[in-house]
Amino acid sequence: MQQFISDQNLLQVQDKVLLGISGGVDSIVLLHLLLAGGYQIGLAHVNYGLRGEESDEDQSFCEALAREFNLPIFVRKVELTNSSRSIQMAAREARYQFFYELCAQEHFSKIILAHHLDDQAETLLMELLRGREEEIFRGIPVQHLAVIRPLAFATKSEIKSYAEQHSIKFREDSSNQEEYYLRNEIRLNILPRLTKIHPHPEKQLVDRKEVYNRQYILLSNLLEPIKKICWKEEKGNITILTHYPEVSALNYATALSIWLEKSGEPVHLRKEIIALISSQKGKQVTGKTKLWMRENDSIIGVPLIRPILSEGYYIPIQDRITGHEIIDSWEISWDHPEIFEDKDISSVWIDEDKIIGNFIFRYWKPGDNMKPLGLAGRKKISDILTDTKVSTSQRKNQFVLADQEGICYLQNYRISSRVRITRKTKNIVRIRFKFLK
């Protein structure tokens, strides 16, 4: 590790460093390596309380280590249950805020985290599956601002072997074995299977990522002069030429994909927008923030004005981001928890991967039907409202969530069995509604 630190110019011996410590094997091995390097170390531990007594035992273990090595330790207990964002995102923000506060208060010059090569490979695969090219190529940086990751060169197996060879004690996080986390699914099932193809898939993946990252940056820079000609932005509107004579159609489509990604369009919509190149005049695609329209020799993107509620509002829940909309008299928010909380009956919980096409919020209309969870067969929305004794005056204001395949949810009453959460669910979306007037 000392050679890696030197090669990457991560630390100087005189640096006063803050090590984020969980009690797991990665951060504990890193602690021992830093102690061997003679660095001036402080420890920081965040107790989220998500695993009850087990979380408190992690904290006690870290505090005991601090006493053993006569190191200062800073502990913060964080309550995450009231967060409107995913637990993972809220935990990350709370953790980094705590670390940076400590740097300012205690004059630490560096924040050290124990991410390793397997973390890089897992992140790469996660972003690849989600279609976020820039995130794939960026990965987890070895150094960013005050944060450094001196174990970025090491695999998980190498870290565990070091712990065994030196009889280093550490804590096991039971949630790391729960497969409904996407990262855990990759860690526990996908990467081990890849070892049958390549003995060190994590190293191969990260090596390829570095190569593709350099190519991506080079391509983006080379495309910049073309973008100045083909992509015009003015007062929120975007005009894109449908072709550029000096670039082949395939390469131009690649350029458009890169530019559209930078403008915030998710992968499933970028394909539809690019398809406008060969479409007839007047063809439209509703993007994340813009309405894209095919004109004579260009594609025009104008700020998205939501259509009237009876026609439906597009809700971009499939972009793996936390979102918020005000629609008519409703405030709608959504996030992507890793865990299904079945006691939270105030929210709508949906298997994101089962949503087909655009996700729409609208009022119900005659002819709407669905396959309600817990009931056999399909049923008309009008019959469900009759069965649940919704008054005639209230019926017209009942909204539904729908996708390309039909109704996913009826306000306050039923979710479709087609999009329910199951043991096989990998990606969850939680949607909340608040009536404003």
Short mmCIF file of C-alpha atoms in Angstrom, two decimals:
data_model
loop_
_atom_site.label_atom_id
_atom_site.label_comp_id
_atom_site.label_asym_id
_atom_site.label_seq_id
_atom_site.Cartn_x
_atom_site.Cartn_y
_atom_site.Cartn_z
CA MET A 1 0.00 0.00 0.00
CA GLN A 2 2.84 2.40 0.78
CA GLN A 3 4.08 2.03 -2.80
CA PHE A 4 0.58 2.82 -4.13
CA ILE A 5 0.34 5.87 -1.86
CA SER A 6 3.70 7.08 -3.14
CA ASP A 7 2.92 6.40 -6.81
CA GLN A 8 -0.40 8.23 -6.56
CA ASN A 9 1.01 10.98 -4.33
CA LEU A 10 -1.85 10.47 -1.87
CA LEU A 11 -0.22 11.18 1.50
CA GLN A 12 2.74 12.75 3.19
CA VAL A 13 4.01 11.43 6.53
CA GLN A 14 3.17 14.73 8.23
CA ASP A 15 -0.49 14.58 7.14
CA LYS A 16 -3.10 14.38 9.88
CA VAL A 17 -5.68 11.95 8.49
CA LEU A 18 -9.25 10.97 9.34
CA LEU A 19 -10.11 7.32 8.68
CA GLY A 20 -13.75 6.38 8.18
CA ILE A 21 -14.12 3.14 10.09
CA SER A 22 -17.11 0.79 10.09
CA GLY A 23 -15.63 -2.19 11.91
CA GLY A 24 -15.58 -4.29 8.72
CA VAL A 25 -12.50 -6.03 7.37
CA ASP A 26 -11.69 -3.32 4.78
CA SER A 27 -11.45 -0.36 7.14
CA ILE A 28 -9.81 -2.38 9.93
CA VAL A 29 -7.06 -3.71 7.64
CA LEU A 30 -6.57 -0.17 6.33
CA LEU A 31 -6.21 1.05 9.92
CA HIS A 32 -3.44 -1.47 10.60
CA LEU A 33 -1.63 -0.51 7.39
CA LEU A 34 -1.82 3.19 8.21
CA LEU A 35 -0.53 2.55 11.73
CA ALA A 36 2.40 0.64 10.21
CA GLY A 37 3.07 3.67 7.99
CA GLY A 38 3.40 5.96 10.99
CA TYR A 39 0.59 8.33 10.06
CA GLN A 40 -1.21 10.59 12.54
CA ILE A 41 -4.71 9.09 12.57
CA GLY A 42 -8.14 9.97 13.88
CA LEU A 43 -11.12 7.63 13.55
CA ALA A 44 -14.69 8.47 12.54
CA HIS A 45 -17.62 6.08 12.92
CA VAL A 46 -21.27 6.62 11.95
CA ASN A 47 -23.94 4.54 13.68
CA TYR A 48 -27.09 4.53 11.53
CA GLY A 49 -28.92 2.18 13.88
CA LEU A 50 -30.31 0.24 10.93
CA ARG A 51 -29.38 -3.15 12.40
CA GLY A 52 -30.36 -2.40 15.98
CA GLU A 53 -28.12 -4.13 18.53
CA GLU A 54 -25.69 -5.18 15.82
CA SER A 55 -25.08 -1.51 14.90
CA ASP A 56 -24.36 -0.66 18.54
CA GLU A 57 -21.92 -3.57 18.76
CA ASP A 58 -20.10 -2.22 15.68
CA GLN A 59 -19.75 1.13 17.44
CA SER A 60 -18.44 -0.51 20.64
CA PHE A 61 -15.92 -2.50 18.61
CA CYS A 62 -14.58 0.64 16.94
CA GLU A 63 -14.38 2.51 20.24
CA ALA A 64 -12.45 -0.40 21.78
CA LEU A 65 -9.98 -0.31 18.86
CA ALA A 66 -9.44 3.41 19.40
CA ARG A 67 -8.61 2.76 23.05
CA GLU A 68 -6.30 -0.11 22.13
CA PHE A 69 -4.24 2.06 19.78
CA ASN A 70 -4.69 5.27 21.77
CA LEU A 71 -6.38 7.06 18.87
CA PRO A 72 -9.06 9.75 18.98
CA ILE A 73 -12.45 8.54 17.74
CA PHE A 74 -15.46 10.60 16.75
CA VAL A 75 -18.88 8.92 16.69
CA ARG A 76 -22.16 10.21 15.34
CA LYS A 77 -25.55 8.50 15.58
CA VAL A 78 -27.78 9.26 12.60
CA GLU A 79 -31.53 8.76 12.21
CA LEU A 80 -32.41 7.90 8.60
CA THR A 81 -35.97 6.63 8.82
CA ASN A 82 -37.52 10.04 8.12
CA SER A 83 -35.47 10.70 4.99
CA SER A 84 -37.41 11.18 1.73
CA ARG A 85 -34.41 9.78 -0.19
CA SER A 86 -33.11 6.25 -0.41
CA ILE A 87 -31.47 5.03 2.77
CA GLN A 88 -28.15 4.52 0.98
CA MET A 89 -28.11 8.05 -0.43
CA ALA A 90 -29.14 9.60 2.88
CA ALA A 91 -26.48 7.56 4.73
CA ARG A 92 -23.79 8.60 2.28
CA GLU A 93 -24.65 12.29 2.60
CA ALA A 94 -24.75 12.09 6.40
CA ARG A 95 -21.41 10.29 6.45
CA TYR A 96 -19.60 12.76 4.21
CA GLN A 97 -21.07 15.74 6.03
CA PHE A 98 -19.77 14.33 9.31
CA PHE A 99 -16.31 13.69 7.87
CA TYR A 100 -15.96 17.18 6.40
CA GLU A 101 -17.19 18.78 9.62
CA LEU A 102 -14.48 16.88 11.52
CA CYS A 103 -11.83 18.02 9.04
CA ALA A 104 -12.77 21.64 9.69
CA GLN A 105 -13.07 21.27 13.45
CA GLU A 106 -10.08 18.99 14.13
CA HIS A 107 -7.80 20.14 11.28
CA PHE A 108 -7.52 16.84 9.44
CA SER A 109 -5.96 17.28 6.00
CA LYS A 110 -7.25 14.04 4.43
CA ILE A 111 -10.29 11.78 4.67
CA ILE A 112 -9.36 8.15 4.09
CA LEU A 113 -11.91 5.57 2.95
CA ALA A 114 -11.45 1.83 2.43
CA HIS A 115 -12.91 1.32 -1.05
CA HIS A 116 -11.07 -1.39 -2.95
CA LEU A 117 -10.88 -2.94 -6.42
CA ASP A 118 -13.99 -5.08 -5.98
CA ASP A 119 -15.99 -1.95 -5.08
CA GLN A 120 -14.84 -0.41 -8.36
CA ALA A 121 -15.91 -3.49 -10.34
CA GLU A 122 -19.29 -3.65 -8.58
CA THR A 123 -19.94 0.03 -9.24
CA LEU A 124 -18.96 -0.38 -12.88
CA LEU A 125 -21.41 -3.25 -13.36
CA MET A 126 -24.19 -1.40 -11.52
CA GLU A 127 -23.84 1.70 -13.70
CA LEU A 128 -23.50 -0.45 -16.81
CA LEU A 129 -26.84 -2.12 -16.02
CA ARG A 130 -28.40 1.30 -15.40
CA GLY A 131 -27.09 2.70 -18.67
CA ARG A 132 -25.16 5.64 -17.24
CA GLU A 133 -22.05 5.85 -19.40
CA GLU A 134 -20.42 8.82 -17.69
CA GLU A 135 -20.80 7.15 -14.29
CA ILE A 136 -19.37 3.91 -15.69
CA PHE A 137 -16.22 5.62 -16.89
CA ARG A 138 -15.85 7.84 -13.85
CA GLY A 139 -16.08 5.04 -11.29
CA ILE A 140 -14.83 5.60 -7.75
CA PRO A 141 -11.90 8.03 -7.86
CA VAL A 142 -8.69 7.20 -6.00
CA GLN A 143 -8.53 10.85 -4.95
CA HIS A 144 -11.19 13.55 -4.99
CA LEU A 145 -10.82 16.79 -3.03
CA ALA A 146 -9.80 15.74 0.50
CA VAL A 147 -10.93 12.11 0.07
CA ILE A 148 -8.39 9.42 -0.77
CA ARG A 149 -8.72 5.65 -1.20
CA PRO A 150 -5.33 3.96 -0.66
CA LEU A 151 -6.79 0.42 -0.97
CA ALA A 152 -8.11 1.04 -4.50
CA PHE A 153 -5.44 -1.29 -5.91
CA ALA A 154 -6.34 -4.29 -3.69
CA THR A 155 -8.99 -6.96 -4.16
CA LYS A 156 -11.35 -8.07 -1.41
CA SER A 157 -9.69 -11.49 -1.29
CA GLU A 158 -6.27 -9.88 -0.80
CA ILE A 159 -7.61 -7.76 2.05
CA LYS A 160 -9.17 -10.79 3.73
CA SER A 161 -5.96 -12.79 3.29
CA TYR A 162 -3.98 -10.01 4.97
CA ALA A 163 -6.42 -10.01 7.89
CA GLU A 164 -6.09 -13.78 8.28
CA GLN A 165 -2.27 -13.75 8.05
CA HIS A 166 -2.02 -11.05 10.73
CA SER A 167 -4.87 -12.36 12.94
CA ILE A 168 -6.77 -9.08 12.61
CA LYS A 169 -10.22 -9.12 14.18
CA PHE A 170 -13.13 -7.35 12.48
CA ARG A 171 -16.91 -7.22 12.38
CA GLU A 172 -19.20 -8.85 9.81
CA ASP A 173 -22.15 -6.80 8.52
CA SER A 174 -25.06 -9.23 8.14
CA SER A 175 -26.76 -6.97 5.56
CA ASN A 176 -23.88 -7.70 3.16
CA GLN A 177 -25.41 -11.15 2.64
CA GLU A 178 -28.88 -9.88 1.70
CA GLU A 179 -29.28 -10.37 -2.04
CA TYR A 180 -32.06 -7.83 -2.59
CA TYR A 181 -29.37 -5.13 -2.62
CA LEU A 182 -28.19 -4.79 -6.22
CA ARG A 183 -24.58 -4.37 -5.12
CA ASN A 184 -24.79 -7.49 -2.99
CA GLU A 185 -26.33 -9.46 -5.86
CA ILE A 186 -23.33 -8.50 -8.00
CA ARG A 187 -20.87 -9.21 -5.19
CA LEU A 188 -22.33 -12.53 -4.08
CA ASN A 189 -23.48 -14.01 -7.39
CA ILE A 190 -22.29 -12.25 -10.53
CA LEU A 191 -18.60 -11.62 -9.81
CA PRO A 192 -18.04 -15.15 -8.42
CA ARG A 193 -19.51 -16.61 -11.63
CA LEU A 194 -17.23 -14.41 -13.73
CA THR A 195 -14.21 -16.06 -12.06
CA LYS A 196 -15.03 -19.14 -14.15
CA ILE A 197 -14.23 -17.04 -17.23
CA HIS A 198 -11.35 -14.97 -15.85
CA PRO A 199 -9.41 -15.63 -12.61
CA HIS A 200 -9.55 -11.95 -11.58
CA PRO A 201 -12.65 -10.37 -13.19
CA GLU A 202 -12.54 -7.33 -10.89
CA LYS A 203 -9.05 -6.41 -12.11
CA GLN A 204 -10.00 -7.02 -15.74
CA LEU A 205 -13.14 -4.88 -15.43
CA VAL A 206 -11.33 -1.98 -13.79
CA ASP A 207 -8.46 -2.15 -16.30
CA ARG A 208 -10.96 -2.01 -19.17
CA LYS A 209 -12.76 0.86 -17.45
CA GLU A 210 -9.55 2.89 -17.37
CA VAL A 211 -8.95 2.28 -21.07
CA TYR A 212 -12.53 3.16 -22.01
CA ASN A 213 -12.43 6.22 -19.75
CA ARG A 214 -9.46 7.62 -21.67
CA GLN A 215 -11.19 6.86 -24.97
CA TYR A 216 -14.44 8.44 -23.75
CA ILE A 217 -12.64 11.63 -22.70
CA LEU A 218 -10.74 11.74 -26.00
CA LEU A 219 -13.94 11.20 -28.00
CA SER A 220 -15.80 13.87 -26.02
CA ASN A 221 -12.99 16.36 -26.66
CA LEU A 222 -12.81 15.50 -30.36
CA LEU A 223 -16.56 15.97 -30.70
CA GLU A 224 -16.54 19.40 -29.09
CA PRO A 225 -15.85 21.34 -32.36
CA ILE A 226 -18.66 19.40 -34.08
CA LYS A 227 -21.02 20.10 -31.18
CA LYS A 228 -20.50 23.85 -31.62
CA ILE A 229 -21.91 23.48 -35.13
CA CYS A 230 -24.57 20.82 -34.59
CA TRP A 231 -25.90 21.61 -31.10
CA LYS A 232 -27.25 25.07 -30.28
CA GLU A 233 -28.68 26.16 -26.93
CA GLU A 234 -30.64 29.39 -26.49
CA LYS A 235 -33.02 30.42 -23.70
CA GLY A 236 -33.55 26.82 -22.62
CA ASN A 237 -34.22 25.53 -26.14
CA ILE A 238 -31.90 23.09 -27.93
CA THR A 239 -31.58 22.71 -31.69
CA ILE A 240 -29.73 19.64 -33.03
CA LEU A 241 -28.94 19.13 -36.70
CA THR A 242 -30.16 15.74 -37.91
CA HIS A 243 -26.93 15.08 -39.81
CA TYR A 244 -23.41 16.38 -40.23
CA PRO A 245 -21.91 15.69 -43.68
CA GLU A 246 -18.40 15.03 -42.43
CA VAL A 247 -19.48 12.37 -39.91
CA SER A 248 -21.07 9.00 -40.68
CA ALA A 249 -24.62 8.36 -39.43
CA LEU A 250 -23.38 5.78 -36.90
CA ASN A 251 -20.71 8.08 -35.47
CA TYR A 252 -23.12 11.00 -35.40
CA ALA A 253 -25.63 8.91 -33.43
CA THR A 254 -22.82 8.12 -30.96
CA ALA A 255 -22.06 11.83 -30.65
CA LEU A 256 -25.72 12.62 -30.02
CA SER A 257 -25.92 9.94 -27.32
CA ILE A 258 -22.97 11.51 -25.48
CA TRP A 259 -24.42 15.01 -25.73
CA LEU A 260 -27.90 13.88 -24.68
CA GLU A 261 -26.46 12.07 -21.67
CA LYS A 262 -24.67 15.24 -20.59
CA SER A 263 -27.99 17.08 -20.91
CA GLY A 264 -29.55 14.62 -18.46
CA GLU A 265 -31.52 12.26 -20.70
CA PRO A 266 -31.58 8.61 -19.49
CA VAL A 267 -30.49 5.82 -21.81
CA HIS A 268 -33.97 4.49 -22.70
CA LEU A 269 -35.04 7.97 -23.82
CA ARG A 270 -31.80 8.79 -25.65
CA LYS A 271 -32.49 5.92 -28.05
CA GLU A 272 -35.94 7.31 -28.83
CA ILE A 273 -34.60 10.84 -29.30
CA ILE A 274 -31.84 9.67 -31.65
CA ALA A 275 -34.45 7.72 -33.63
CA LEU A 276 -36.03 11.09 -34.48
CA ILE A 277 -33.18 11.55 -36.99
CA SER A 278 -34.88 9.11 -39.37
CA SER A 279 -38.46 10.01 -38.39
CA GLN A 280 -40.97 12.13 -40.21
CA LYS A 281 -41.47 15.81 -39.40
CA GLY A 282 -43.74 16.28 -36.39
CA LYS A 283 -42.69 13.12 -34.52
CA GLN A 284 -42.19 13.82 -30.79
CA VAL A 285 -40.48 12.22 -27.81
CA THR A 286 -41.11 13.34 -24.23
CA GLY A 287 -37.73 13.46 -22.49
CA LYS A 288 -36.83 13.95 -18.87
CA THR A 289 -36.89 17.75 -18.98
CA LYS A 290 -37.63 18.56 -22.63
CA LEU A 291 -40.07 17.76 -25.39
CA TRP A 292 -38.05 16.70 -28.45
CA MET A 293 -39.61 17.27 -31.89
CA ARG A 294 -38.50 16.41 -35.43
CA GLU A 295 -38.44 19.47 -37.69
CA ASN A 296 -37.23 19.88 -41.31
CA ASP A 297 -33.50 19.39 -40.81
CA SER A 298 -33.21 19.39 -37.05
CA ILE A 299 -34.46 18.06 -33.72
CA ILE A 300 -35.81 20.74 -31.40
CA GLY A 301 -35.81 20.33 -27.61
CA VAL A 302 -38.07 22.73 -25.71
CA PRO A 303 -38.59 22.91 -21.92
CA LEU A 304 -41.17 20.34 -20.98
CA ILE A 305 -44.60 21.79 -20.28
CA ARG A 306 -46.71 19.11 -18.67
CA PRO A 307 -49.89 18.25 -20.59
CA ILE A 308 -53.27 18.64 -18.91
CA LEU A 309 -53.87 16.08 -16.20
CA SER A 310 -56.57 14.16 -18.08
CA GLU A 311 -53.94 13.22 -20.69
CA GLY A 312 -51.37 12.23 -18.10
CA TYR A 313 -48.09 13.47 -16.72
CA TYR A 314 -44.84 11.63 -17.39
CA ILE A 315 -43.07 10.75 -14.11
CA PRO A 316 -39.36 9.90 -14.68
CA ILE A 317 -39.05 7.33 -11.89
CA GLN A 318 -36.85 4.99 -13.97
CA ASP A 319 -33.80 7.28 -13.92
CA ARG A 320 -32.60 5.91 -10.52
CA ILE A 321 -32.73 9.38 -9.00
CA THR A 322 -34.84 10.94 -6.27
CA GLY A 323 -37.54 13.11 -7.80
CA HIS A 324 -40.30 15.55 -6.93
CA GLU A 325 -43.21 17.01 -8.92
CA ILE A 326 -46.17 19.31 -8.26
CA ILE A 327 -49.05 18.17 -10.47
CA ASP A 328 -52.45 19.81 -10.24
CA SER A 329 -53.30 19.58 -6.52
CA TRP A 330 -50.80 16.84 -5.78
CA GLU A 331 -47.22 16.81 -4.59
CA ILE A 332 -45.53 13.63 -5.80
CA SER A 333 -42.10 12.43 -4.68
CA TRP A 334 -40.20 9.22 -5.34
CA ASP A 335 -36.97 7.51 -4.41
CA HIS A 336 -35.28 4.13 -4.76
CA PRO A 337 -34.84 2.33 -1.40
CA GLU A 338 -32.75 -0.80 -1.24
CA ILE A 339 -35.14 -2.43 1.25
CA PHE A 340 -38.92 -2.90 1.04
CA GLU A 341 -40.50 -1.61 4.26
CA ASP A 342 -43.83 -3.40 4.36
CA LYS A 343 -44.99 -1.36 7.37
CA ASP A 344 -44.89 1.85 5.31
CA ILE A 345 -48.48 1.79 4.05
CA SER A 346 -48.47 5.51 3.23
CA SER A 347 -46.28 4.89 0.17
CA VAL A 348 -46.73 2.99 -3.09
CA TRP A 349 -44.01 0.34 -3.52
CA ILE A 350 -43.37 -0.90 -7.06
CA ASP A 351 -40.89 -3.24 -8.74
CA GLU A 352 -39.17 -0.74 -11.04
CA ASP A 353 -37.97 -3.37 -13.51
CA LYS A 354 -41.58 -4.38 -14.26
CA ILE A 355 -42.56 -0.91 -15.49
CA ILE A 356 -42.92 -0.94 -19.28
CA GLY A 357 -42.32 2.31 -21.17
CA ASN A 358 -43.20 5.71 -19.72
CA PHE A 359 -44.74 5.95 -16.26
CA ILE A 360 -47.82 8.18 -16.22
CA PHE A 361 -49.83 9.94 -13.50
CA ARG A 362 -53.44 10.70 -14.60
CA TYR A 363 -57.07 10.56 -13.60
CA TRP A 364 -58.85 7.27 -14.29
CA LYS A 365 -61.22 7.06 -17.24
CA PRO A 366 -64.00 4.72 -18.36
CA GLY A 367 -62.65 1.44 -19.69
CA ASP A 368 -59.61 1.41 -17.38
CA ASN A 369 -59.01 -1.96 -15.78
CA MET A 370 -56.27 -3.70 -13.84
CA LYS A 371 -55.31 -6.97 -12.18
CA PRO A 372 -55.47 -6.02 -8.48
CA LEU A 373 -53.10 -7.64 -6.03
CA GLY A 374 -54.97 -10.28 -4.04
CA LEU A 375 -57.79 -10.71 -6.54
CA ALA A 376 -58.11 -13.22 -9.35
CA GLY A 377 -58.33 -11.88 -12.90
CA ARG A 378 -58.78 -8.35 -14.18
CA LYS A 379 -61.29 -5.86 -12.86
CA LYS A 380 -62.62 -2.54 -14.10
CA ILE A 381 -61.60 0.53 -12.13
CA SER A 382 -65.25 1.59 -12.01
CA ASP A 383 -66.15 -1.74 -10.34
CA ILE A 384 -63.33 -1.40 -7.79
CA LEU A 385 -64.57 2.09 -6.88
CA THR A 386 -68.12 0.74 -6.54
CA ASP A 387 -66.97 -2.17 -4.37
CA THR A 388 -65.00 0.16 -2.11
CA LYS A 389 -67.99 2.54 -1.88
CA VAL A 390 -66.29 5.61 -3.33
CA SER A 391 -68.94 8.31 -3.74
CA THR A 392 -69.88 9.61 -7.17
CA SER A 393 -68.49 13.06 -6.35
CA GLN A 394 -65.13 11.58 -5.34
CA ARG A 395 -64.80 9.18 -8.26
CA LYS A 396 -63.83 11.73 -10.88
CA ASN A 397 -60.83 12.81 -8.79
CA GLN A 398 -59.36 9.33 -8.36
CA PHE A 399 -55.99 9.08 -10.06
CA VAL A 400 -54.02 6.11 -11.36
CA LEU A 401 -50.40 5.33 -12.13
CA ALA A 402 -50.04 3.62 -15.49
CA ASP A 403 -47.40 2.39 -17.89
CA GLN A 404 -47.51 1.06 -21.44
CA GLU A 405 -49.09 -2.22 -20.25
CA GLY A 406 -51.91 -0.67 -18.20
CA ILE A 407 -52.82 0.46 -14.69
CA CYS A 408 -50.15 -0.10 -12.02
CA TYR A 409 -51.90 1.59 -9.09
CA LEU A 410 -55.31 3.02 -8.17
CA GLN A 411 -55.23 5.85 -5.65
CA ASN A 412 -55.66 4.65 -2.05
CA TYR A 413 -57.02 1.25 -3.05
CA ARG A 414 -55.12 -1.23 -5.19
CA ILE A 415 -51.74 -1.99 -6.71
CA SER A 416 -51.47 -4.24 -9.74
CA SER A 417 -50.11 -7.72 -9.07
CA ARG A 418 -47.95 -7.22 -12.18
CA VAL A 419 -45.69 -4.63 -10.49
CA ARG A 420 -45.76 -5.89 -6.89
CA ILE A 421 -42.60 -6.34 -4.82
CA THR A 422 -41.43 -9.96 -4.61
CA ARG A 423 -38.37 -11.82 -3.31
CA LYS A 424 -36.89 -11.56 -6.81
CA THR A 425 -37.24 -7.77 -6.96
CA LYS A 426 -33.90 -6.07 -7.64
CA ASN A 427 -34.87 -2.39 -8.04
CA ILE A 428 -37.56 -0.73 -5.93
CA VAL A 429 -39.30 2.59 -6.47
CA ARG A 430 -41.26 4.17 -3.60
CA ILE A 431 -43.81 6.85 -4.48
CA ARG A 432 -45.49 9.24 -2.06
CA PHE A 433 -48.47 11.57 -2.58
CA LYS A 434 -49.54 14.68 -0.70
CA PHE A 435 -52.76 16.55 -1.41
CA LEU A 436 -52.05 20.28 -1.43
CA LYS A 437 -55.51 21.82 -1.28
#
